Tab-separated table of C-alpha atoms in Angstrom:
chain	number	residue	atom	x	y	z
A	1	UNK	CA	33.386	-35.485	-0.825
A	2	UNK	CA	31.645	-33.922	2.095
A	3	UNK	CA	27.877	-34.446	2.496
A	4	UNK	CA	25.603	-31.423	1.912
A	5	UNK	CA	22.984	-30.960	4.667
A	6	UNK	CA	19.326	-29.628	4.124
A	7	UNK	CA	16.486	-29.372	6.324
A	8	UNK	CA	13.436	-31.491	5.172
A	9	UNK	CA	11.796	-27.932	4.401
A	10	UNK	CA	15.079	-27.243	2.196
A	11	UNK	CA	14.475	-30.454	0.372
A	12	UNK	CA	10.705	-29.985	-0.011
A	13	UNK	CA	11.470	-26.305	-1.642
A	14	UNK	CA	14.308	-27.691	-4.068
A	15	UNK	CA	11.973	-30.461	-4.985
A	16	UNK	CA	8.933	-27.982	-5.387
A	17	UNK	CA	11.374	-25.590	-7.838
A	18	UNK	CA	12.408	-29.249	-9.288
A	19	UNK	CA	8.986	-29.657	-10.626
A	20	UNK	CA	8.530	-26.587	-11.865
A	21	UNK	CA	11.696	-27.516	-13.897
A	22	UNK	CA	14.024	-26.157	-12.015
A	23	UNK	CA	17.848	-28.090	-13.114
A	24	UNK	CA	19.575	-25.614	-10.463
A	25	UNK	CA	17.004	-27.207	-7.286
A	26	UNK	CA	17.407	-30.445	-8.885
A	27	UNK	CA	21.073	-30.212	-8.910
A	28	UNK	CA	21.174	-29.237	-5.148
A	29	UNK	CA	18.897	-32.279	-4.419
A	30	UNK	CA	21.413	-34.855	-6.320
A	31	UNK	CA	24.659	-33.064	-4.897
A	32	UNK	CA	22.583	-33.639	-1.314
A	33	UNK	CA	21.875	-37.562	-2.265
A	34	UNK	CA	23.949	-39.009	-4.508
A	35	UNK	CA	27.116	-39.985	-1.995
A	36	UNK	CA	23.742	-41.766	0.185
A	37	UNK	CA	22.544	-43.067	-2.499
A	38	UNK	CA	25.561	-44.805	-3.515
A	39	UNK	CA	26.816	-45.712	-0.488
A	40	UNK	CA	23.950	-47.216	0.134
A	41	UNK	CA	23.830	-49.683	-3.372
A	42	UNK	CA	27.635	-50.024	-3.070
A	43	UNK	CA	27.307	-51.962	-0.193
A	44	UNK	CA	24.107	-53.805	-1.868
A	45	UNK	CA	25.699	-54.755	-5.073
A	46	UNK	CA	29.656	-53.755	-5.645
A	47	UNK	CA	31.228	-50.859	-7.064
A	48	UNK	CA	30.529	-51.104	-11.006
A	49	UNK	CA	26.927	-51.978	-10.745
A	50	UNK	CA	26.750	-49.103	-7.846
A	51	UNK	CA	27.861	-46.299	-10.128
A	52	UNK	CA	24.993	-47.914	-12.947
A	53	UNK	CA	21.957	-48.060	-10.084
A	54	UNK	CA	23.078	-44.793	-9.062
A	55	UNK	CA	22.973	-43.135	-11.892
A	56	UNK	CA	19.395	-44.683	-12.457
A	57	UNK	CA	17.823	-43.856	-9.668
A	58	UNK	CA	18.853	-40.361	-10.381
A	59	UNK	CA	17.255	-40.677	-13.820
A	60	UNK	CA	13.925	-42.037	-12.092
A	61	UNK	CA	13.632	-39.432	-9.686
A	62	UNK	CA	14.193	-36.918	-12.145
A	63	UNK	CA	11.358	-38.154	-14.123
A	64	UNK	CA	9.096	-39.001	-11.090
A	65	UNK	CA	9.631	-35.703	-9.564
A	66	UNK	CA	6.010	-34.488	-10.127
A	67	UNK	CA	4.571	-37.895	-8.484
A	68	UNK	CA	6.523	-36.151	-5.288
A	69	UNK	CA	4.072	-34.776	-2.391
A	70	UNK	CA	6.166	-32.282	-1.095
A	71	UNK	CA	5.179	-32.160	2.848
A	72	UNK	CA	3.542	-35.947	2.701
A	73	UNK	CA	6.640	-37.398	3.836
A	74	UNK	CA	10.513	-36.772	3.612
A	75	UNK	CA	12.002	-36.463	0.215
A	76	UNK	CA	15.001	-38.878	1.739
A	77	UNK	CA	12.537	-41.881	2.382
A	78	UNK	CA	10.969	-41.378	-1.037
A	79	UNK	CA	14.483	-41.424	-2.725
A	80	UNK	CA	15.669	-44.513	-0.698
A	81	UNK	CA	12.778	-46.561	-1.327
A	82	UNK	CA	13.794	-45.658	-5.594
A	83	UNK	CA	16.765	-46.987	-4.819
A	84	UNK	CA	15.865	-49.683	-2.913
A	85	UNK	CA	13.781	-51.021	-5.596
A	86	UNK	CA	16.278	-50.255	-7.648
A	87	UNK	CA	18.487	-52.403	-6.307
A	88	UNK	CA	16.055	-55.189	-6.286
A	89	UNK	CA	15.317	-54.840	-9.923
A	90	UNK	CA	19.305	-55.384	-10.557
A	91	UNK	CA	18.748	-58.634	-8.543
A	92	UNK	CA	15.506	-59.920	-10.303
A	93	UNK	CA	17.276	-58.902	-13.443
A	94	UNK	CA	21.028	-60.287	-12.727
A	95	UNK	CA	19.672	-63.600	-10.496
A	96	UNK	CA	23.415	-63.736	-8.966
A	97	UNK	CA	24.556	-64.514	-5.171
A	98	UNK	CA	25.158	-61.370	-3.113
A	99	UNK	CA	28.788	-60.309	-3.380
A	100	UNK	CA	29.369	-57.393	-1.586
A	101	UNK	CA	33.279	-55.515	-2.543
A	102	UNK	CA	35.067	-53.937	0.366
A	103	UNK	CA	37.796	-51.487	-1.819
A	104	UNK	CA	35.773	-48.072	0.019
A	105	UNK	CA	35.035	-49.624	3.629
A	106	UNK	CA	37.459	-47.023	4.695
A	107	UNK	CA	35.162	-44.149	3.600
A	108	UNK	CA	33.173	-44.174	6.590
A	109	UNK	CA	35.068	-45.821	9.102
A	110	UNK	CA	34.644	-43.025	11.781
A	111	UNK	CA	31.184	-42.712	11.533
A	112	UNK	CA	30.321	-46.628	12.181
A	113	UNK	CA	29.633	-47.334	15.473
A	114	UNK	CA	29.681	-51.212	14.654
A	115	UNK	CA	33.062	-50.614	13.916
A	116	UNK	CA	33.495	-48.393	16.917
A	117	UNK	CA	32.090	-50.859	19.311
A	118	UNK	CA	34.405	-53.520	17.803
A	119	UNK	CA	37.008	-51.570	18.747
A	120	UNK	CA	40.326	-52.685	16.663
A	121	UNK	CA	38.398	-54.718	13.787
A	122	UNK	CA	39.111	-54.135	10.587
A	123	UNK	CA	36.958	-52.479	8.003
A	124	UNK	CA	37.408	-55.463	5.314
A	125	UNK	CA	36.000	-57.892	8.433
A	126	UNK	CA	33.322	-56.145	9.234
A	127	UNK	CA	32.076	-55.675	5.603
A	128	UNK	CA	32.890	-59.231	4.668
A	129	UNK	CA	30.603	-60.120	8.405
A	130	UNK	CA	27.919	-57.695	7.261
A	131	UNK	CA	27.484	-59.516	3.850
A	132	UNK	CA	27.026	-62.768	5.274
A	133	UNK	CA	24.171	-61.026	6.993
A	134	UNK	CA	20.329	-61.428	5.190
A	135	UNK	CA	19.090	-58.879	2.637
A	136	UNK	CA	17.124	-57.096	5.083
A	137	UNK	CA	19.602	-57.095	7.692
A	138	UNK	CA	22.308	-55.595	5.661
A	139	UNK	CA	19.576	-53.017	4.567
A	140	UNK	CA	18.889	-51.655	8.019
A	141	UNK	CA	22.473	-51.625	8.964
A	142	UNK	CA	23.862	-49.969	6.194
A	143	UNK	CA	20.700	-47.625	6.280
A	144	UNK	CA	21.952	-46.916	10.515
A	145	UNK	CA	25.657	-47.364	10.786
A	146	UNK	CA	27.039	-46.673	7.338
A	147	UNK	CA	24.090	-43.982	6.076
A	148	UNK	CA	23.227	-42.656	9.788
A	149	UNK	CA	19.651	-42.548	9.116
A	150	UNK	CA	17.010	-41.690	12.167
A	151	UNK	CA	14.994	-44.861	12.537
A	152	UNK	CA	11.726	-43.069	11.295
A	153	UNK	CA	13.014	-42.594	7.814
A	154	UNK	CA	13.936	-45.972	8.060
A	155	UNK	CA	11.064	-47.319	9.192
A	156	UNK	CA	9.223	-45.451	6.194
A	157	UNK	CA	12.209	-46.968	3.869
A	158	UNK	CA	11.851	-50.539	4.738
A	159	UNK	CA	7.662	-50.422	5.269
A	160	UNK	CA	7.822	-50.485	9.108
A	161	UNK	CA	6.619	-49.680	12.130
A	162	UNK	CA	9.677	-47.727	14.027
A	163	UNK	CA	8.985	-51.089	16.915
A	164	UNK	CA	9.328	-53.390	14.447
A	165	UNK	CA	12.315	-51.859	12.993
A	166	UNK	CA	14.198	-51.509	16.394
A	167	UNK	CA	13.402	-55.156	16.540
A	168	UNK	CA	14.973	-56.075	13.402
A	169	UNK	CA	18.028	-53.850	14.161
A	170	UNK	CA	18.276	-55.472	17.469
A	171	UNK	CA	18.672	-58.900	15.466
A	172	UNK	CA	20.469	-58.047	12.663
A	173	UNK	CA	23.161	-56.668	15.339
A	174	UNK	CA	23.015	-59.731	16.998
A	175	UNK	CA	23.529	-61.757	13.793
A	176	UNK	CA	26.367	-59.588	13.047
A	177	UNK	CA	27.855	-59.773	16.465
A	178	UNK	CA	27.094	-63.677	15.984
A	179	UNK	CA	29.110	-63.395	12.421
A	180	UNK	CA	32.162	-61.692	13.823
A	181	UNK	CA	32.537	-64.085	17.183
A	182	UNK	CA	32.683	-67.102	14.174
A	183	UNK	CA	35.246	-64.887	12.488
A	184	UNK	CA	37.124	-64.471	15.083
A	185	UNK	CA	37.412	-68.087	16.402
A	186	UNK	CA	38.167	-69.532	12.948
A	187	UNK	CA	41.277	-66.895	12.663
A	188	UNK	CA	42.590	-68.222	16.163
């Protein structure tokens, strides 16, 4: 399914007709989230739990709608940082090791410039690298390479500076980078 594109003045207008009660403007804002959104728990948590935390955050936002400043900041950090913490509710909740499933890797294989840069490497090694990586370096490159966020909605994501975040990308691509070289000498 192909991604719908709004401006952030789009989004603020759906959300504003959202909280008026609006199903049709909320409908437009979940059609314009929800592949994001689960993309971006997929890669967090695994497929089943993914379509659960999905579905939640969609119920949360739907009831916090009318907490939403429209203009205060963009709708897309707001519904990242539901997610987010839903995602680290499932955690506090499930108290399991990270496992991380690789079955839709292929999905966005074009538009992953880790990938790209790797040239030939597989999807299934690269995801299987990425979740060896820390919590909050898998965050900021799913949120980058897999989600192609701009670093300021990031940086509002994650509760960071836009320096601080370019730092952490810096090192969680150098993890990574660090990750695949091991790989890669261990299949030799």
């Amino acid at each position: 399914m192909s991604e719908i594109k709004y401006s952030p003045e789009q989004l603020d207008a759906f959300v504003a007709d959202a909280q008026r009660g609006k199903t049709e403007a909320f409908e437009k804002l979940y059609n314009a989230f929800v592949d994001q959104i689960y993309r971006y728990t997929y890669y967090r948590t695994g497929r089943e739990d993914a379509l659960d935390i999905t579905e939640n955050v969609f119920l949360k936002v739907w009831e916090n709608i009318k907490s939403y400043r429209v203009g205060r900041r963009y709708f897309s950090s707001w519904i990242y940082r539901i997610a987010h913490n839903a995602v680290v509710d499932h955690y506090r909740l499930n108290k399991e090791a990270v496992e991380l499933n690789f079955d839709i890797a292929d999905e966005k294989r074009d538009a992953d410039p880790v990938r790209i840069a790797e040239g030939s490497l597989s999807s299934e090694v690269l995801m299987k690298a990425i979740s060896k990586l820390n919590r909050k370096h898998q965050q900021v490159i799913v949120l980058k390479y897999i989600n192609e966020l701009e670093n300021r909605e990031i940086a509002k994501i994650m509760r960071r500076t836009e320096g601080s975040l370019r730092i952490l990308k810096l090192r969680a691509l150098r993890a990574l980078r660090r990750i695949l070289e091991d790989m890669n000498m261990r299949n030799k």
